[in-house]
Coordinates of C-alpha atoms and ligand atoms in Angstrom, one line a residue:
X6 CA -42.9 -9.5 124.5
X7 CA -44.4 -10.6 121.3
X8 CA -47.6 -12.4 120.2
X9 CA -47.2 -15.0 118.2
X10 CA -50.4 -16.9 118.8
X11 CA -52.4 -16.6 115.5
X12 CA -49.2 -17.4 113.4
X13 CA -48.1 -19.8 114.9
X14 CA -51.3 -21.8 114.2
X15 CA -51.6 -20.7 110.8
X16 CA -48.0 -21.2 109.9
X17 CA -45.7 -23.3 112.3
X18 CA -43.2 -23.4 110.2
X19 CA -42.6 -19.4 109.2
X20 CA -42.9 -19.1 113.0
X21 CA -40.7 -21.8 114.1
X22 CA -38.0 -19.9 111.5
X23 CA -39.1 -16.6 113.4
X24 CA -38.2 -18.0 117.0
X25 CA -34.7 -19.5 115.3
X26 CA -33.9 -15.7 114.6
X27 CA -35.1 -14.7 117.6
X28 CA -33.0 -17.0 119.1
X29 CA -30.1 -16.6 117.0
X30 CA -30.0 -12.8 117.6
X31 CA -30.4 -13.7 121.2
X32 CA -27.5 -15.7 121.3
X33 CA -24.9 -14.6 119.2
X34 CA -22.8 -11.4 119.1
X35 CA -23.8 -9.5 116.5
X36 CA -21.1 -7.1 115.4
X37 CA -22.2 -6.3 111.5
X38 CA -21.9 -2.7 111.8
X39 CA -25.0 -2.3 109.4
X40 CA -27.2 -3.9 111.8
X41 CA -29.2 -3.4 114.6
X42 CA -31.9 -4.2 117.1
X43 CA -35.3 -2.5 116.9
X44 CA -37.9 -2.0 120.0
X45 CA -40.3 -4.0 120.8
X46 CA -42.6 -0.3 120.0
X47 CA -40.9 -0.5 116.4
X48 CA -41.6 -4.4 115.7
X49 CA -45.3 -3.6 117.0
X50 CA -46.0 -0.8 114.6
X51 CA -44.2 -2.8 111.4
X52 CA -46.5 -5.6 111.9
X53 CA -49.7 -3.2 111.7
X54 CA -52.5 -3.3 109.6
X55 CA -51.2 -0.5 107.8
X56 CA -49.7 -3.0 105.3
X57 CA -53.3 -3.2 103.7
X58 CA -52.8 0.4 102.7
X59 CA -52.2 1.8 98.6
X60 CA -51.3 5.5 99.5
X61 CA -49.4 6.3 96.0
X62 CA -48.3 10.1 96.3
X63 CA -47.6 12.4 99.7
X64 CA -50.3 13.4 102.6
X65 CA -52.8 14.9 101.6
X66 CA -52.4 14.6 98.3
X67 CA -52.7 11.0 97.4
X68 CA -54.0 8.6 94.6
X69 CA -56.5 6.6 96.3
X70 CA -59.0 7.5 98.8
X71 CA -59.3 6.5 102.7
X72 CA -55.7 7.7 103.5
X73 CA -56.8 9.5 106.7
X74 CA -55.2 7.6 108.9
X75 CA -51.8 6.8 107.0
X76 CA -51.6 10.4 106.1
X77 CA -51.5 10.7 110.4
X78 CA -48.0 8.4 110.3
X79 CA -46.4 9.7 107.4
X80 CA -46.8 13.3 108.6
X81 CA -45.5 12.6 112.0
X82 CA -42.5 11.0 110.2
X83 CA -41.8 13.2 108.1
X84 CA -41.9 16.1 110.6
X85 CA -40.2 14.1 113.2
X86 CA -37.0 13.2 110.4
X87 CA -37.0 16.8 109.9
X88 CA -36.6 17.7 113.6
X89 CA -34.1 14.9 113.9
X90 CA -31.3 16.2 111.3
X91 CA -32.4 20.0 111.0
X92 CA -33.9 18.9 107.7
X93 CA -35.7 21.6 105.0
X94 CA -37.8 18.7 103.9
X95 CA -38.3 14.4 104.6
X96 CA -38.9 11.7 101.8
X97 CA -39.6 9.0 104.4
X98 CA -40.7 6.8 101.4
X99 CA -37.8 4.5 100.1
X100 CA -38.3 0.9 100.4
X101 CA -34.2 1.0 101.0
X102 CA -31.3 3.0 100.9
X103 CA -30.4 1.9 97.6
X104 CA -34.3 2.8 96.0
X105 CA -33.4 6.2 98.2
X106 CA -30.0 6.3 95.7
X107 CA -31.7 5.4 92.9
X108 CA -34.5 8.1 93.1
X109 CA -31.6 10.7 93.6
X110 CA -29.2 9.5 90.4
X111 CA -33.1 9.7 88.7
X112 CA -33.3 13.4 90.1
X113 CA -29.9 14.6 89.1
X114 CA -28.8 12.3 86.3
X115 CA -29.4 11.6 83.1
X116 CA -28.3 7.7 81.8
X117 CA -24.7 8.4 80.6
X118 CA -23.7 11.7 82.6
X119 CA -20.8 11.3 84.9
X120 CA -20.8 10.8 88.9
X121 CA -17.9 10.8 91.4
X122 CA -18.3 8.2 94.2
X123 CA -16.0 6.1 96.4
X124 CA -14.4 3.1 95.5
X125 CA -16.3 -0.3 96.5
X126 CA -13.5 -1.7 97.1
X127 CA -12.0 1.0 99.1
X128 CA -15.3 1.5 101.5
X129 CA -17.9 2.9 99.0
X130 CA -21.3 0.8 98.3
X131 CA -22.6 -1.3 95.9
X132 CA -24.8 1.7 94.6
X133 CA -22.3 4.3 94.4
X134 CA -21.1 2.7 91.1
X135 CA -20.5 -0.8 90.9
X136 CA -20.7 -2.3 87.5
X137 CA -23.3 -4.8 88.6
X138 CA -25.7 -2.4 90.5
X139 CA -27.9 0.8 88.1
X140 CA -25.8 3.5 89.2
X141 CA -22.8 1.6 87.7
X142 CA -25.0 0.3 84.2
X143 CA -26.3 3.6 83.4
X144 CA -24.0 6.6 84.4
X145 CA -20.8 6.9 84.0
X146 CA -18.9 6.3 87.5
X147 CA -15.8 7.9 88.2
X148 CA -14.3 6.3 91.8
X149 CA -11.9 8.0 94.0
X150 CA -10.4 6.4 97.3
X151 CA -8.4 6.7 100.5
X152 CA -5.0 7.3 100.6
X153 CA -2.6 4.6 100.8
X154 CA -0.3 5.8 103.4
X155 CA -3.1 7.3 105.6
X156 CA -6.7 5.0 104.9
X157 CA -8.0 8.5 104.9
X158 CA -10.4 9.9 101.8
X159 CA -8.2 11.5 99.9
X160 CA -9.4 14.9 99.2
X161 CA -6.4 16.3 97.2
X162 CA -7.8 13.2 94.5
X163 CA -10.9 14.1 94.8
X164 CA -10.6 17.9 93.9
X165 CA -8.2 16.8 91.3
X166 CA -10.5 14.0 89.5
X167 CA -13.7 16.7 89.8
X168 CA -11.2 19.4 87.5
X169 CA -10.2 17.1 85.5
X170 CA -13.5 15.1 84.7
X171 CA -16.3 17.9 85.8
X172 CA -19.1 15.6 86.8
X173 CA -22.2 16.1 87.2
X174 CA -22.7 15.0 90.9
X175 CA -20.1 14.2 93.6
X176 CA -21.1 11.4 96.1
X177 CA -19.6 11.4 99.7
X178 CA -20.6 8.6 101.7
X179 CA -19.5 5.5 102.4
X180 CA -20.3 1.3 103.9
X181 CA -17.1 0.8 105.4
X182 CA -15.4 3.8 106.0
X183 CA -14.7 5.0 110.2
X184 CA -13.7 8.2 109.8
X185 CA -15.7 11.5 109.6
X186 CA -16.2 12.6 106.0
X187 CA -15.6 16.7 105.7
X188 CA -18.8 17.5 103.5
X189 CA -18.0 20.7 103.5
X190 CA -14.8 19.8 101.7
X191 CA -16.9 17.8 99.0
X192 CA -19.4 21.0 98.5
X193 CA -16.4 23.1 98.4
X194 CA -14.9 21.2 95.7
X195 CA -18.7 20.4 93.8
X196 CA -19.3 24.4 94.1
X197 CA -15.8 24.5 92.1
X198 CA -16.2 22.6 89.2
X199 CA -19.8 23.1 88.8
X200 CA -21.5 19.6 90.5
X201 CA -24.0 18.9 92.8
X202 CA -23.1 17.4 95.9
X203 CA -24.9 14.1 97.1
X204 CA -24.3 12.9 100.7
X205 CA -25.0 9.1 101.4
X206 CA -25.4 8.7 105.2
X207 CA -26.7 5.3 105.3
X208 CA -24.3 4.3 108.2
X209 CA -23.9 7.2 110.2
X210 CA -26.9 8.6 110.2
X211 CA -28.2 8.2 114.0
X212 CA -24.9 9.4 115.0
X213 CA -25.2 12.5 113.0
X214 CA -28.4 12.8 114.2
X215 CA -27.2 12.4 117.7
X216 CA -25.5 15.7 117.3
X217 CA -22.0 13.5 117.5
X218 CA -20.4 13.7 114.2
X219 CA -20.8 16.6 111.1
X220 CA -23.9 16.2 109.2
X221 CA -23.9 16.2 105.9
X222 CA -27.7 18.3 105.7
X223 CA -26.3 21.8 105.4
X224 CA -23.8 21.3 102.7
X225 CA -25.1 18.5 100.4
X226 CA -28.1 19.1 97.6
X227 CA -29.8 15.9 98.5
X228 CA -29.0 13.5 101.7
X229 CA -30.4 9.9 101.3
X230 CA -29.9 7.4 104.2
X231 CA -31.0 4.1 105.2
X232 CA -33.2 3.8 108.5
X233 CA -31.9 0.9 110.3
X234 CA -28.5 0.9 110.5
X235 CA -27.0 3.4 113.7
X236 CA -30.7 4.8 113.2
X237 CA -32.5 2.1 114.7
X238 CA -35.2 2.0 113.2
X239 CA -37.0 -0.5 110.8
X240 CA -35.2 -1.8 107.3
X241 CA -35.6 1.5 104.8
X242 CA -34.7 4.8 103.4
X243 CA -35.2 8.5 103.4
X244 CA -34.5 11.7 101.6
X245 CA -33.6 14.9 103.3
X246 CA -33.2 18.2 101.6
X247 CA -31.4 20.6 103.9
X248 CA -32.7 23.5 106.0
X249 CA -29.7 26.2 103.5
X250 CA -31.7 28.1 101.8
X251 CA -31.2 25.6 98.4
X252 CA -34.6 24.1 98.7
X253 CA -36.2 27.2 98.2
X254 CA -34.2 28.3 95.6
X255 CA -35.2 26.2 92.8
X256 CA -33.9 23.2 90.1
X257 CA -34.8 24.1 86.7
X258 CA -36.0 20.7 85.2
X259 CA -35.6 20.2 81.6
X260 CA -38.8 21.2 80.4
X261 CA -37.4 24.8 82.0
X262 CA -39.8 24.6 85.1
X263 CA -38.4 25.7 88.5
X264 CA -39.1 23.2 90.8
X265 CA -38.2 23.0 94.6
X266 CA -35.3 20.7 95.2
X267 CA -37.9 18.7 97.4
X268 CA -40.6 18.8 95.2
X269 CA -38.2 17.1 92.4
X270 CA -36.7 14.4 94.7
X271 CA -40.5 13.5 96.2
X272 CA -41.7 13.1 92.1
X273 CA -38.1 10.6 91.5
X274 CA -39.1 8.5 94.3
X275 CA -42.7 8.4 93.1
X276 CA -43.5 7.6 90.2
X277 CA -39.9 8.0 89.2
X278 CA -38.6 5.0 91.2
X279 CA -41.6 3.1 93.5
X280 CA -45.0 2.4 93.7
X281 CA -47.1 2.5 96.8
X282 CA -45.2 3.5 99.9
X283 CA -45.0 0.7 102.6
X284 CA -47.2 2.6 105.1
X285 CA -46.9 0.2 108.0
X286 CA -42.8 0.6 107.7
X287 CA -43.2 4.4 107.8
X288 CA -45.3 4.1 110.9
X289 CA -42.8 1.9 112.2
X290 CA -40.1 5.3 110.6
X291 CA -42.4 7.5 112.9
X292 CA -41.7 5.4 116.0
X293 CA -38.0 4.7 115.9
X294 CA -37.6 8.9 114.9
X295 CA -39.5 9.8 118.1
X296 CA -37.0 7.2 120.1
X297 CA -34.0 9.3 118.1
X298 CA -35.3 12.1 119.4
X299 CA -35.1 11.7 122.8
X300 CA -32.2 12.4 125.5
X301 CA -31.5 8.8 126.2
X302 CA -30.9 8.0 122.4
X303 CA -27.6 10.8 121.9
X304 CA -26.2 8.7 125.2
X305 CA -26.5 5.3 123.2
X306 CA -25.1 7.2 119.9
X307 CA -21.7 8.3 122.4
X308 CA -21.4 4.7 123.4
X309 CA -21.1 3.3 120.4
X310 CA -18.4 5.6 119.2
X311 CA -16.9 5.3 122.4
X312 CA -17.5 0.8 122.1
X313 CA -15.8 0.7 118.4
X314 CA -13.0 3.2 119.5
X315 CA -12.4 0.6 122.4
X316 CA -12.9 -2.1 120.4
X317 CA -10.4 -1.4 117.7
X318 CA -8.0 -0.2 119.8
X319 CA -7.8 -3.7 121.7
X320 CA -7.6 -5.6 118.6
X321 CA -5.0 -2.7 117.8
X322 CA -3.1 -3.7 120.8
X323 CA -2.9 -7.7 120.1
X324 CA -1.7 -6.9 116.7
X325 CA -4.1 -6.5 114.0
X326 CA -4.0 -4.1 111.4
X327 CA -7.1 -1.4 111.7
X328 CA -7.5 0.4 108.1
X329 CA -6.7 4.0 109.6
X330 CA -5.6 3.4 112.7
X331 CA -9.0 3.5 114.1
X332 CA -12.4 5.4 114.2
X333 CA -14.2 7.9 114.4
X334 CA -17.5 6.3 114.0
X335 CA -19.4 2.7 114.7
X336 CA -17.2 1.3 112.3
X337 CA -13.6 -0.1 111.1
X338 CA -12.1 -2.2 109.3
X339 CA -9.4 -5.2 109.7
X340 CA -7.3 -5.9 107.8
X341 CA -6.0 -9.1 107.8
X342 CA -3.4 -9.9 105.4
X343 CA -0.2 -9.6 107.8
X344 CA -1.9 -13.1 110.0
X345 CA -2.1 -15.2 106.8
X346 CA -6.0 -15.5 106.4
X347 CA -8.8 -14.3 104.3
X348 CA -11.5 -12.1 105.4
X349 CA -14.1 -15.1 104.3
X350 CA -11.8 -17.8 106.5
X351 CA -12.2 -15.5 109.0
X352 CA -16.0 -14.6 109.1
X353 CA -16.6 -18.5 109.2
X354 CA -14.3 -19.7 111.9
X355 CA -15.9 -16.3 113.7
X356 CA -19.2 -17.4 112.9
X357 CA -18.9 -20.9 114.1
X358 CA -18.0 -19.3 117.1
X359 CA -21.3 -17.3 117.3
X360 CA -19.9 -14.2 116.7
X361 CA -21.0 -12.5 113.5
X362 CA -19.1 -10.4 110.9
X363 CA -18.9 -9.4 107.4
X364 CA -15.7 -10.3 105.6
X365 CA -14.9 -6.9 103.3
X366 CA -12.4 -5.3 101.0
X367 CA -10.0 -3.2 102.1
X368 CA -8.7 -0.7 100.4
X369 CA -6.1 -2.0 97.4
X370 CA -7.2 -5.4 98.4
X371 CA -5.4 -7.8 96.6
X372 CA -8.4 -10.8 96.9
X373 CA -11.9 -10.7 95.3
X374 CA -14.8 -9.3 97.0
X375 CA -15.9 -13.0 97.9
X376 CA -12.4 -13.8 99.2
X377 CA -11.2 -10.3 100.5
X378 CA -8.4 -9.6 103.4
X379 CA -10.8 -7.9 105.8
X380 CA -13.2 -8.0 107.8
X381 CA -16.1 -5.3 108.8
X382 CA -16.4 -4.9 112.6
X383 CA -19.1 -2.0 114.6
X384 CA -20.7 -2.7 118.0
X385 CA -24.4 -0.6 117.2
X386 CA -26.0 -3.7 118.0
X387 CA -24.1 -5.0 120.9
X388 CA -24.2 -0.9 122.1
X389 CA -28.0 -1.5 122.2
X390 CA -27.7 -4.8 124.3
X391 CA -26.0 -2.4 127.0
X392 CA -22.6 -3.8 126.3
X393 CA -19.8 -1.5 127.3
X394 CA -16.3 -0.9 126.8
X395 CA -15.5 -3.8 129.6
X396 CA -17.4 -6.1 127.1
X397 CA -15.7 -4.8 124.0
X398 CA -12.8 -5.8 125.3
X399 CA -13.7 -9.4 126.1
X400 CA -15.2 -9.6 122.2
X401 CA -11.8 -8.3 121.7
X402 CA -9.7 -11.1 122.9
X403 CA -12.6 -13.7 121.8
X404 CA -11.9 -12.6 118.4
X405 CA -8.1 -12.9 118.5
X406 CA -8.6 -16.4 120.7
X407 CA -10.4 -18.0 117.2
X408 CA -8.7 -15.7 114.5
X409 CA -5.0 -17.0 116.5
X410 CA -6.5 -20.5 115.7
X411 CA -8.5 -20.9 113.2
X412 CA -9.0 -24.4 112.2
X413 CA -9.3 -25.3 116.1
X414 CA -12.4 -27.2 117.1
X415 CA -11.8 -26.9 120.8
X416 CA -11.1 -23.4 120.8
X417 CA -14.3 -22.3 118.9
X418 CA -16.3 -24.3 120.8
X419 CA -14.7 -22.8 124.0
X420 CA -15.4 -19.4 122.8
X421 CA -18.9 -20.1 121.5
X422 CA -19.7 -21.3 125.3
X423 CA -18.8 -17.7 126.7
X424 CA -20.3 -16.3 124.0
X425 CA -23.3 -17.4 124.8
X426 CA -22.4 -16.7 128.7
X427 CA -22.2 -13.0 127.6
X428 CA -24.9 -12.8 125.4
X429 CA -27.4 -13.9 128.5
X430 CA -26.2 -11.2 130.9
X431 CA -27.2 -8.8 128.4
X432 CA -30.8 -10.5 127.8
X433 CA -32.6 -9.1 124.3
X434 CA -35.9 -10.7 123.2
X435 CA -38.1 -13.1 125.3
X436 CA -38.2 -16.2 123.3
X437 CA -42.5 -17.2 122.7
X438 CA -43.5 -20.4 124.1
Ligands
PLP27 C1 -23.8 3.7 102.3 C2 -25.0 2.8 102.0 N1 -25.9 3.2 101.1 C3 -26.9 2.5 100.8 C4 -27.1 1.2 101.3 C5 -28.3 0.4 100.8 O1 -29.2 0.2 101.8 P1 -30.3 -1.0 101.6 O2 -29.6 -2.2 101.9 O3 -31.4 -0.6 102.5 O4 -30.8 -0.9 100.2 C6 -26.2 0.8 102.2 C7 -26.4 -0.6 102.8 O5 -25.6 -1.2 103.4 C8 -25.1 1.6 102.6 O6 -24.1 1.1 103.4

């Protein structure tokens, strides 16, 4: 499937480590719920010569000369991102999701003003206001959370917090959070108290592109997303304005200027927040967008949800604790204080096994965020394999066999065996000579 000849001369051991991961992904069940397996198409445009490319500022309007063909790629991204979420308007040029998050905080902040987001520890991310990360260091981050009782977001504290501390921007979105968020809800409330409404749809975004789930384009000022996670595509971010009217009618920026909303988020990713766009990853945007876009990619979108709903519920059934009581998305959490171990224990016996997860907070987590009582569990990759809800229910009881057992040699070398057993009826990569 992929051509490794000239590399592998020039470099044998960048290629060997290649053919490791290619191995590794191969043989292991990957069940990281931020991760996922691209096409061959997408892997063939990301290694293009397009990676020669400076093309600082937009189609057709760039910095450097001899953009004729980039401008090509970047157009059909951005027209195809557009399609794909009913869209106003595409910035398909974030390096990541978090330079997507920064550009927006460097549109709609100023370093001190207040934000809303969720809770790290509760299911937000790093970048919606953790003290290590910018958005944490230079504005002033007021969390909210789920509810105890439920492991739902709880609105009620949300409306309450936004009276009381009138922020500037609310953030809905979330890392490790399965159930739908009600952006409506959040503009509602941001319309009330006089903030603008930011909607981070990083994880869900192919499934609310899939038509499956509310999308958060009609309601939110500004949507950023990453493109790799339930999207597919290759590692990056994007910008969407919505399709409601808002784009048209104007920011005023602080030298009084009206500006489209677009117009002010394209100028905060560059120059606000990057250089020259990576124009071989936003050909590579363009490819996996088109796949999105057609029938066969809404059927994979409905069998993830339908693979982590089967998923939880038979880890449900042999007694683990799912934050919420399920999902609605490609993702839950476990929480695993009530069997005695520690989300990182757990990851590495899990690991050894050949199955991979994240170990992750859950909400009022009593442990550190290296240590934590969870772990993060979605089946987008394994969905893409062609795994089913038979096989979700065999990773199921694989799970419980090590997590039952952790410190047993025998038994994670047992499971690792049919691991690998299951990972070759669902072949992925061919492996180069
Ligand atoms: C909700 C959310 N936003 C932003 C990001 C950051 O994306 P990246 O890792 O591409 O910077 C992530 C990554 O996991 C995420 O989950």
């Amino acid at each position: 499937m992929f051509d490794y000849q000239f590399l592998k001369s020039a470099d044998p051991e960048i290629y060997e480590s290649i053919v490791g991961e290619i191995q590794r992904e191969n043989n292991t069940l990957e069940l990281i719920a931020s991760e996922n397996f691209v096409s061959p198409a997408v892997t063939q445009a990301l290694g293009n010569v397009m990676t020669n490319k400076y093309a600082e500022g937009l189609p057709n309007k760039r910095y450097y000369g001899g953009c004729k063909f980039v401008d090509i790629a970047e157009e059909l991204a951005r027209e195809r991102a557009c399609r794909l979420f009913d869209a106003d308007h595409a910035n398909v040029q974030p390096h990541s999701g978090a330079q997507a998050n920064t550009a927006a905080f460097l549109a709609l902040l100023k370093p001190g003003d207040k934000f809303m987001g969720m809770n790290l520890a509760h299911g937000g991310h790093l970048t919606h206001g953790s003290p290590v990360n910018i958005s944490g260091i230079y504005f002033h981050v007021i969390p909210y959370g789920v509810r105890k009782d439920t492991g739902y977001i709880d609105l009620d504290e949300v409306e309450d917090i936004a009276r009381r501390e009138k922020p500037k921007l609310i953030l809905a979105g979330a890392s490790a959070y399965g159930r739908e968020i009600d952006y409506a809800a959040f503009r509602q409330i941001a319309d009330e108290t006089g903030a603008k409404l930011m909607a981070d749809i990083a994880h869900p975004a192919g499934l609310i592109a899939s038509g499956l789930i509310k999308s958060s384009i009609p309601h939110a000022h500004i949507t950023t997303t990453t493109t790799h996670k339930t999207l597919r595509g290759p590692r990056g971010g994007m910008i969407l304005v919505g399709s409601n009217g808002e784009n048209d009618m104007g920011i005023t920026t602080p030298k009084g200027k009206v500006k489209k909303w677009s117009e002010v988020f394209d100028s905060a990713v560059f120059p606000g927040a990057q250089g020259g766009p990576l124009m071989h990853v936003i050909a590579a945007k363009a490819v996996a967008f088109k796949e999105a876009l057609e029938p066969s990619f809404k059927e994979y979108s409905k069998q993830i949800i339908s693979n982590a709903k089967t998923l939880a519920q038979a880890l449900s059934d042999k007694g683990y604790h799912i934050v919420s009581g399920g999902t609605d998305t490609h993702v839950f959490l476990v929480d695993l204080s009530n069997r005695g171990m520690t989300g990182r224990a757990a990851e590495r016996a899990l690991e050894n096994a050949g199955i991979t997860v994240n170990k992750n907070m859950v909400p009022f987590d009593t442990q550190s965020p290296f240590v934590t009582s969870g772990i993060r569990l979605g089946p987008p990759a394994m969905t893409t394999r062609g795994m089913k809800e038979e096989q979700m229910r065999i990773i199921a009881s694989l799970i419980d066999r090590v997590l039952s057992d952790l410190e047993n040699e025998d038994v994670i070398r047992t499971v690792s065996k049919e691991v690998t057993e299951l990972c070759r009826q669902f072949p992925l990569y061919d492996v180069p000579d």
